[in-house]
Amino acid sequence: MKKRIVSIILIAFLVASLLGGCLSNEKPEVPNSEEEKTNESPVNDLNNADTPKDQKVIKISFAGSDTHPITKTLEEFEKQFEEKTQRRYDIQIFANAALGDDLKATEQVKAGMLDAVVTSPSPVGTIVKEVMVFDLPFLFSSEEAADKILSGDFASYLDNKMLEKGLVNVAWYEDGFRHLTNSKKVVVSPEDVKGMKIRTMENPIHLAAWKTLGANPTPMPYTEVFTALQQHVIDGQENPYPTIYDGKFYEVQDHLSTTGHVYSPFIFIYSKKLFDKLPEDDQKIFKEVAKETEPINRKINRAAAQKCRETMEANGLKVTELTLEQKQIFQEILIPIWDDFTDIFGEEALDMLKQELEKTK
């Protein structure tokens, strides 16, 4: 009972801490170039004089800022893991893409040049194609449905696929439902996005989905999006609320429509080459702590999403809440394209996911 009470208090403290960041007047800075990002320092202090020389350093990369829900989750992971291993390890969190963008960091993890990264399915999908099934539009009807899938047999299936390719997935974190922002007009139907230049990730499924809706999708790295929006090189972008806030996109966008067209998880992957070098007991502790932070991450992210939305609205972003009928029009156009991409993620992955989705209804 005491452990449960302590856990509840800890989660409440973390959520309150993060929400304070969303409501603060101090907004996260978004560097304008990859070069600027590489000069960023990790979240924790690498020059701590109290750090024992025999500690093993574990570096974790993340492209978002040091106020993002993922960074807050990793800080809690760091604290718990170091305590449970009697500080034999020094977890170093490199936010702000300090070690490179998501794709570069994922490739380094695969090669055994970097310990771990928390990233979206797209970069991982370049190595493990089955993971890209999560990029399909309108897979999940709710956060609860996503939770069931990411803690069930399908998630274990993907974990095994990643392991075969040299990636140890230790946790399924949350990015959340993606929504469309733009600087041109209110969007309530597919007709409204026709001809609109919308930034997407460099992802064939996302590109095809927006093309199907009649938009002009423009792939580019996350680090370039703010400037592209500001200079009207693109009209809009799509991301979950915390990421839209984290990148300050609401400062250069006028409208947000709650399309919720894709639910994105974050994947916490460790290099198998480097993970295998850890003592078995420490591997077990690493996995256990990572899993224990999954519900903490979801609670932080969902509370932050609501607060970030409120903060962005208060700062002038016009939010249009789409009705179920309006979303259904988007769904009727996009769900039929699911089978068009089995050459990317495979029929087996889609069939298994469909079976698991039926169980969530």
PDB file of C-alpha atoms in Angstrom, residues 12-221:
ATOM      1  CA  ALA A  12       1.199  13.613  -9.695  1.00  0.00           C
ATOM      2  CA  PHE A  13       4.429  15.521  -9.076  1.00  0.00           C
ATOM      3  CA  LEU A  14       5.758  14.709 -12.545  1.00  0.00           C
ATOM      4  CA  VAL A  15       2.517  15.752 -14.236  1.00  0.00           C
ATOM      5  CA  ALA A  16       2.365  18.998 -12.270  1.00  0.00           C
ATOM      6  CA  SER A  17       5.977  19.724 -13.161  1.00  0.00           C
ATOM      7  CA  LEU A  18       5.379  19.187 -16.870  1.00  0.00           C
ATOM      8  CA  LEU A  19       2.148  21.166 -16.972  1.00  0.00           C
ATOM      9  CA  GLY A  20       3.934  24.057 -15.370  1.00  0.00           C
ATOM     10  CA  GLY A  21       6.208  24.006 -18.407  1.00  0.00           C
ATOM     11  CA  CYS A  22       3.257  24.107 -20.817  1.00  0.00           C
ATOM     12  CA  LEU A  23       1.708  27.053 -19.005  1.00  0.00           C
ATOM     13  CA  SER A  24       4.948  28.930 -18.530  1.00  0.00           C
ATOM     14  CA  ASN A  25       5.780  32.052 -20.490  1.00  0.00           C
ATOM     15  CA  GLU A  26       9.183  30.493 -21.144  1.00  0.00           C
ATOM     16  CA  LYS A  27       8.605  28.554 -24.341  1.00  0.00           C
ATOM     17  CA  PRO A  28      11.044  25.878 -25.538  1.00  0.00           C
ATOM     18  CA  GLU A  29      13.639  27.100 -27.992  1.00  0.00           C
ATOM     19  CA  VAL A  30      13.803  25.453 -31.392  1.00  0.00           C
ATOM     20  CA  PRO A  31      17.260  25.642 -32.982  1.00  0.00           C
ATOM     21  CA  ASN A  32      17.216  26.688 -36.634  1.00  0.00           C
ATOM     22  CA  SER A  33      19.726  24.168 -37.897  1.00  0.00           C
ATOM     23  CA  GLU A  34      21.172  20.729 -37.299  1.00  0.00           C
ATOM     24  CA  GLU A  35      24.561  22.369 -36.652  1.00  0.00           C
ATOM     25  CA  GLU A  36      23.101  24.464 -33.864  1.00  0.00           C
ATOM     26  CA  LYS A  37      21.503  21.376 -32.324  1.00  0.00           C
ATOM     27  CA  THR A  38      24.732  19.407 -32.209  1.00  0.00           C
ATOM     28  CA  ASN A  39      26.125  22.003 -29.817  1.00  0.00           C
ATOM     29  CA  GLU A  40      23.348  21.402 -27.298  1.00  0.00           C
ATOM     30  CA  SER A  41      24.202  19.771 -23.963  1.00  0.00           C
ATOM     31  CA  PRO A  42      22.435  16.704 -22.629  1.00  0.00           C
ATOM     32  CA  VAL A  43      19.714  17.174 -20.036  1.00  0.00           C
ATOM     33  CA  ASN A  44      21.888  15.923 -17.207  1.00  0.00           C
ATOM     34  CA  ASP A  45      25.236  17.369 -16.160  1.00  0.00           C
ATOM     35  CA  LEU A  46      28.156  15.533 -17.752  1.00  0.00           C
ATOM     36  CA  ASN A  47      30.673  17.403 -15.642  1.00  0.00           C
ATOM     37  CA  ASN A  48      29.351  16.324 -12.274  1.00  0.00           C
ATOM     38  CA  ALA A  49      32.419  16.042 -10.047  1.00  0.00           C
ATOM     39  CA  ASP A  50      30.595  13.565  -7.797  1.00  0.00           C
ATOM     40  CA  THR A  51      30.206  10.979 -10.553  1.00  0.00           C
ATOM     41  CA  PRO A  52      32.330   7.889  -9.788  1.00  0.00           C
ATOM     42  CA  LYS A  53      34.914   7.162 -12.465  1.00  0.00           C
ATOM     43  CA  ASP A  54      33.898   3.508 -12.673  1.00  0.00           C
ATOM     44  CA  GLN A  55      30.286   4.284 -13.638  1.00  0.00           C
ATOM     45  CA  LYS A  56      29.210   3.007 -17.037  1.00  0.00           C
ATOM     46  CA  VAL A  57      27.705   5.761 -19.184  1.00  0.00           C
ATOM     47  CA  ILE A  58      24.512   4.988 -21.132  1.00  0.00           C
ATOM     48  CA  LYS A  59      23.530   7.643 -23.677  1.00  0.00           C
ATOM     49  CA  ILE A  60      19.892   8.064 -24.737  1.00  0.00           C
ATOM     50  CA  SER A  61      18.983  10.311 -27.672  1.00  0.00           C
ATOM     51  CA  PHE A  62      15.700  12.157 -28.186  1.00  0.00           C
ATOM     52  CA  ALA A  63      14.865  14.780 -30.824  1.00  0.00           C
ATOM     53  CA  GLY A  64      12.389  16.772 -28.706  1.00  0.00           C
ATOM     54  CA  SER A  65      13.213  19.480 -26.188  1.00  0.00           C
ATOM     55  CA  ASP A  66      14.123  19.062 -22.537  1.00  0.00           C
ATOM     56  CA  THR A  67      10.544  20.024 -21.575  1.00  0.00           C
ATOM     57  CA  HIS A  68       8.862  17.376 -23.747  1.00  0.00           C
ATOM     58  CA  PRO A  69       6.863  14.601 -21.995  1.00  0.00           C
ATOM     59  CA  ILE A  70       9.338  12.017 -23.283  1.00  0.00           C
ATOM     60  CA  THR A  71      12.273  13.844 -21.706  1.00  0.00           C
ATOM     61  CA  LYS A  72      10.379  14.053 -18.416  1.00  0.00           C
ATOM     62  CA  THR A  73       9.705  10.314 -18.635  1.00  0.00           C
ATOM     63  CA  LEU A  74      13.349   9.558 -19.344  1.00  0.00           C
ATOM     64  CA  GLU A  75      14.386  11.623 -16.341  1.00  0.00           C
ATOM     65  CA  GLU A  76      12.185   9.433 -14.169  1.00  0.00           C
ATOM     66  CA  PHE A  77      13.629   6.326 -15.843  1.00  0.00           C
ATOM     67  CA  GLU A  78      17.132   7.645 -15.163  1.00  0.00           C
ATOM     68  CA  LYS A  79      16.382   8.175 -11.497  1.00  0.00           C
ATOM     69  CA  GLN A  80      14.842   4.725 -10.953  1.00  0.00           C
ATOM     70  CA  PHE A  81      17.424   2.770 -12.947  1.00  0.00           C
ATOM     71  CA  GLU A  82      20.412   4.422 -11.301  1.00  0.00           C
ATOM     72  CA  GLU A  83      18.925   3.819  -7.858  1.00  0.00           C
ATOM     73  CA  LYS A  84      18.119   0.158  -8.543  1.00  0.00           C
ATOM     74  CA  THR A  85      21.629  -0.504  -9.856  1.00  0.00           C
ATOM     75  CA  GLN A  86      23.326   1.260  -6.921  1.00  0.00           C
ATOM     76  CA  ARG A  87      24.508   4.002  -9.298  1.00  0.00           C
ATOM     77  CA  ARG A  88      26.737   1.686 -11.288  1.00  0.00           C
ATOM     78  CA  TYR A  89      25.408   3.537 -14.325  1.00  0.00           C
ATOM     79  CA  ASP A  90      25.250   7.141 -15.449  1.00  0.00           C
ATOM     80  CA  ILE A  91      22.208   7.636 -17.702  1.00  0.00           C
ATOM     81  CA  GLN A  92      22.777  10.631 -19.968  1.00  0.00           C
ATOM     82  CA  ILE A  93      19.767  12.043 -21.828  1.00  0.00           C
ATOM     83  CA  PHE A  94      20.572  13.997 -24.976  1.00  0.00           C
ATOM     84  CA  ALA A  95      17.461  16.011 -25.905  1.00  0.00           C
ATOM     85  CA  ASN A  96      17.104  18.579 -28.721  1.00  0.00           C
ATOM     86  CA  ALA A  97      18.521  16.100 -31.268  1.00  0.00           C
ATOM     87  CA  ALA A  98      21.968  16.825 -29.819  1.00  0.00           C
ATOM     88  CA  LEU A  99      23.258  13.520 -31.207  1.00  0.00           C
ATOM     89  CA  GLY A 100      21.526  13.952 -34.566  1.00  0.00           C
ATOM     90  CA  ASP A 101      17.985  13.650 -35.891  1.00  0.00           C
ATOM     91  CA  ASP A 102      15.800  10.576 -35.327  1.00  0.00           C
ATOM     92  CA  LEU A 103      16.982   8.736 -38.431  1.00  0.00           C
ATOM     93  CA  LYS A 104      20.663   9.318 -37.727  1.00  0.00           C
ATOM     94  CA  ALA A 105      20.313   8.314 -34.066  1.00  0.00           C
ATOM     95  CA  THR A 106      18.376   5.155 -34.976  1.00  0.00           C
ATOM     96  CA  GLU A 107      21.049   4.144 -37.476  1.00  0.00           C
ATOM     97  CA  GLN A 108      23.723   4.702 -34.832  1.00  0.00           C
ATOM     98  CA  VAL A 109      21.837   2.494 -32.370  1.00  0.00           C
ATOM     99  CA  LYS A 110      21.555  -0.254 -34.993  1.00  0.00           C
ATOM    100  CA  ALA A 111      25.290  -0.017 -35.672  1.00  0.00           C
ATOM    101  CA  GLY A 112      26.197  -0.152 -31.974  1.00  0.00           C
ATOM    102  CA  MET A 113      27.580   3.403 -32.006  1.00  0.00           C
ATOM    103  CA  LEU A 114      24.912   4.754 -29.640  1.00  0.00           C
ATOM    104  CA  ASP A 115      23.241   3.032 -26.712  1.00  0.00           C
ATOM    105  CA  ALA A 116      19.603   4.017 -27.112  1.00  0.00           C
ATOM    106  CA  VAL A 117      17.079   6.356 -28.700  1.00  0.00           C
ATOM    107  CA  VAL A 118      13.415   7.165 -28.179  1.00  0.00           C
ATOM    108  CA  THR A 119      11.877   7.760 -31.584  1.00  0.00           C
ATOM    109  CA  SER A 120       8.765   7.395 -33.725  1.00  0.00           C
ATOM    110  CA  PRO A 121       7.952   4.376 -35.941  1.00  0.00           C
ATOM    111  CA  SER A 122       9.191   5.995 -39.177  1.00  0.00           C
ATOM    112  CA  PRO A 123      12.975   5.866 -38.471  1.00  0.00           C
ATOM    113  CA  VAL A 124      12.662   2.389 -36.946  1.00  0.00           C
ATOM    114  CA  GLY A 125      10.652   1.345 -40.003  1.00  0.00           C
ATOM    115  CA  THR A 126      13.706   1.824 -42.212  1.00  0.00           C
ATOM    116  CA  ILE A 127      15.191  -1.165 -40.360  1.00  0.00           C
ATOM    117  CA  VAL A 128      12.108  -3.112 -39.247  1.00  0.00           C
ATOM    118  CA  LYS A 129       9.431  -2.667 -41.896  1.00  0.00           C
ATOM    119  CA  GLU A 130       6.604  -4.144 -39.799  1.00  0.00           C
ATOM    120  CA  VAL A 131       6.720  -1.188 -37.387  1.00  0.00           C
ATOM    121  CA  MET A 132       5.507   1.120 -40.158  1.00  0.00           C
ATOM    122  CA  VAL A 133       2.027  -0.350 -39.865  1.00  0.00           C
ATOM    123  CA  PHE A 134       1.472   2.246 -37.120  1.00  0.00           C
ATOM    124  CA  ASP A 135       1.670   4.971 -39.762  1.00  0.00           C
ATOM    125  CA  LEU A 136      -1.651   3.899 -41.280  1.00  0.00           C
ATOM    126  CA  PRO A 137      -4.411   6.504 -40.825  1.00  0.00           C
ATOM    127  CA  PHE A 138      -7.282   5.978 -38.401  1.00  0.00           C
ATOM    128  CA  LEU A 139      -6.062   2.705 -36.885  1.00  0.00           C
ATOM    129  CA  PHE A 140      -7.132   3.553 -33.351  1.00  0.00           C
ATOM    130  CA  SER A 141     -10.457   4.952 -32.223  1.00  0.00           C
ATOM    131  CA  SER A 142      -9.206   5.957 -28.777  1.00  0.00           C
ATOM    132  CA  GLU A 143      -6.223   6.094 -26.446  1.00  0.00           C
ATOM    133  CA  GLU A 144      -7.626   3.071 -24.616  1.00  0.00           C
ATOM    134  CA  ALA A 145      -7.587   1.023 -27.837  1.00  0.00           C
ATOM    135  CA  ALA A 146      -3.978   2.052 -28.466  1.00  0.00           C
ATOM    136  CA  ASP A 147      -3.021   1.072 -24.901  1.00  0.00           C
ATOM    137  CA  LYS A 148      -4.426  -2.427 -25.398  1.00  0.00           C
ATOM    138  CA  ILE A 149      -2.549  -2.945 -28.646  1.00  0.00           C
ATOM    139  CA  LEU A 150       0.765  -1.639 -27.265  1.00  0.00           C
ATOM    140  CA  SER A 151       0.596  -3.939 -24.244  1.00  0.00           C
ATOM    141  CA  GLY A 152      -0.614  -7.027 -26.083  1.00  0.00           C
ATOM    142  CA  ASP A 153       0.446  -9.765 -28.479  1.00  0.00           C
ATOM    143  CA  PHE A 154       0.935  -7.474 -31.461  1.00  0.00           C
ATOM    144  CA  ALA A 155       3.427  -5.327 -29.565  1.00  0.00           C
ATOM    145  CA  SER A 156       5.325  -8.490 -28.563  1.00  0.00           C
ATOM    146  CA  TYR A 157       5.332  -9.559 -32.214  1.00  0.00           C
ATOM    147  CA  LEU A 158       6.966  -6.249 -33.189  1.00  0.00           C
ATOM    148  CA  ASP A 159       9.411  -6.497 -30.281  1.00  0.00           C
ATOM    149  CA  ASN A 160      10.620  -9.820 -31.695  1.00  0.00           C
ATOM    150  CA  LYS A 161      10.918  -8.381 -35.190  1.00  0.00           C
ATOM    151  CA  MET A 162      13.056  -5.535 -33.863  1.00  0.00           C
ATOM    152  CA  LEU A 163      15.226  -7.942 -31.883  1.00  0.00           C
ATOM    153  CA  GLU A 164      15.924  -9.906 -35.071  1.00  0.00           C
ATOM    154  CA  LYS A 165      17.329  -6.693 -36.592  1.00  0.00           C
ATOM    155  CA  GLY A 166      19.550  -5.818 -33.643  1.00  0.00           C
ATOM    156  CA  LEU A 167      17.186  -3.515 -31.719  1.00  0.00           C
ATOM    157  CA  VAL A 168      16.003  -4.242 -28.180  1.00  0.00           C
ATOM    158  CA  ASN A 169      12.688  -2.481 -27.616  1.00  0.00           C
ATOM    159  CA  VAL A 170      12.328  -1.862 -23.887  1.00  0.00           C
ATOM    160  CA  ALA A 171       9.200   0.319 -23.819  1.00  0.00           C
ATOM    161  CA  TRP A 172       6.284   1.603 -25.872  1.00  0.00           C
ATOM    162  CA  TYR A 173       5.869   5.271 -24.997  1.00  0.00           C
ATOM    163  CA  GLU A 174       3.321   7.678 -26.430  1.00  0.00           C
ATOM    164  CA  ASP A 175       3.462  10.505 -28.941  1.00  0.00           C
ATOM    165  CA  GLY A 176      -0.312  10.661 -29.313  1.00  0.00           C
ATOM    166  CA  PHE A 177      -2.924  11.524 -31.915  1.00  0.00           C
ATOM    167  CA  ARG A 178      -1.715  13.799 -34.681  1.00  0.00           C
ATOM    168  CA  HIS A 179      -3.696  16.915 -35.625  1.00  0.00           C
ATOM    169  CA  LEU A 180      -3.428  19.299 -38.562  1.00  0.00           C
ATOM    170  CA  THR A 181      -2.415  22.950 -38.220  1.00  0.00           C
ATOM    171  CA  ASN A 182      -2.226  25.511 -41.012  1.00  0.00           C
ATOM    172  CA  SER A 183      -1.945  29.226 -41.694  1.00  0.00           C
ATOM    173  CA  LYS A 184      -4.597  29.488 -44.416  1.00  0.00           C
ATOM    174  CA  LYS A 185      -8.105  28.504 -43.291  1.00  0.00           C
ATOM    175  CA  VAL A 186     -10.350  26.413 -41.075  1.00  0.00           C
ATOM    176  CA  VAL A 187     -10.225  22.747 -42.119  1.00  0.00           C
ATOM    177  CA  VAL A 188     -13.305  20.592 -41.544  1.00  0.00           C
ATOM    178  CA  SER A 189     -13.313  18.410 -44.669  1.00  0.00           C
ATOM    179  CA  PRO A 190     -10.925  16.827 -47.188  1.00  0.00           C
ATOM    180  CA  GLU A 191     -11.961  19.511 -49.658  1.00  0.00           C
ATOM    181  CA  ASP A 192     -10.378  22.129 -47.404  1.00  0.00           C
ATOM    182  CA  VAL A 193      -6.887  20.613 -47.646  1.00  0.00           C
ATOM    183  CA  LYS A 194      -6.728  20.364 -51.432  1.00  0.00           C
ATOM    184  CA  GLY A 195      -3.588  22.036 -52.743  1.00  0.00           C
ATOM    185  CA  MET A 196      -2.334  22.832 -49.232  1.00  0.00           C
ATOM    186  CA  LYS A 197       1.405  22.367 -48.656  1.00  0.00           C
ATOM    187  CA  ILE A 198       1.621  20.185 -45.556  1.00  0.00           C
ATOM    188  CA  ARG A 199       4.858  19.089 -43.948  1.00  0.00           C
ATOM    189  CA  THR A 200       5.066  15.381 -43.232  1.00  0.00           C
ATOM    190  CA  MET A 201       7.777  13.064 -42.034  1.00  0.00           C
ATOM    191  CA  GLU A 202       9.803  11.381 -44.766  1.00  0.00           C
ATOM    192  CA  ASN A 203       7.354   8.504 -44.767  1.00  0.00           C
ATOM    193  CA  PRO A 204       5.692   6.943 -47.832  1.00  0.00           C
ATOM    194  CA  ILE A 205       2.453   6.148 -46.006  1.00  0.00           C
ATOM    195  CA  HIS A 206       2.013   9.680 -44.666  1.00  0.00           C
ATOM    196  CA  LEU A 207       2.866  11.120 -48.079  1.00  0.00           C
ATOM    197  CA  ALA A 208       0.342   8.884 -49.832  1.00  0.00           C
ATOM    198  CA  ALA A 209      -2.402   9.639 -47.301  1.00  0.00           C
ATOM    199  CA  TRP A 210      -2.143  13.413 -47.785  1.00  0.00           C
ATOM    200  CA  LYS A 211      -1.914  13.023 -51.557  1.00  0.00           C
ATOM    201  CA  THR A 212      -5.098  10.944 -51.439  1.00  0.00           C
ATOM    202  CA  LEU A 213      -6.792  13.859 -49.658  1.00  0.00           C
ATOM    203  CA  GLY A 214      -5.607  16.224 -52.389  1.00  0.00           C
ATOM    204  CA  ALA A 215      -2.943  18.031 -50.385  1.00  0.00           C
ATOM    205  CA  ASN A 216       0.646  18.694 -51.444  1.00  0.00           C
ATOM    206  CA  PRO A 217       2.689  16.827 -48.795  1.00  0.00           C
ATOM    207  CA  THR A 218       6.210  18.135 -48.276  1.00  0.00           C
ATOM    208  CA  PRO A 219       8.616  15.904 -46.318  1.00  0.00           C
ATOM    209  CA  MET A 220      11.251  17.601 -44.190  1.00  0.00           C
ATOM    210  CA  PRO A 221      13.088  17.055 -40.893  1.00  0.00           C
TER     211      PRO A 221
END
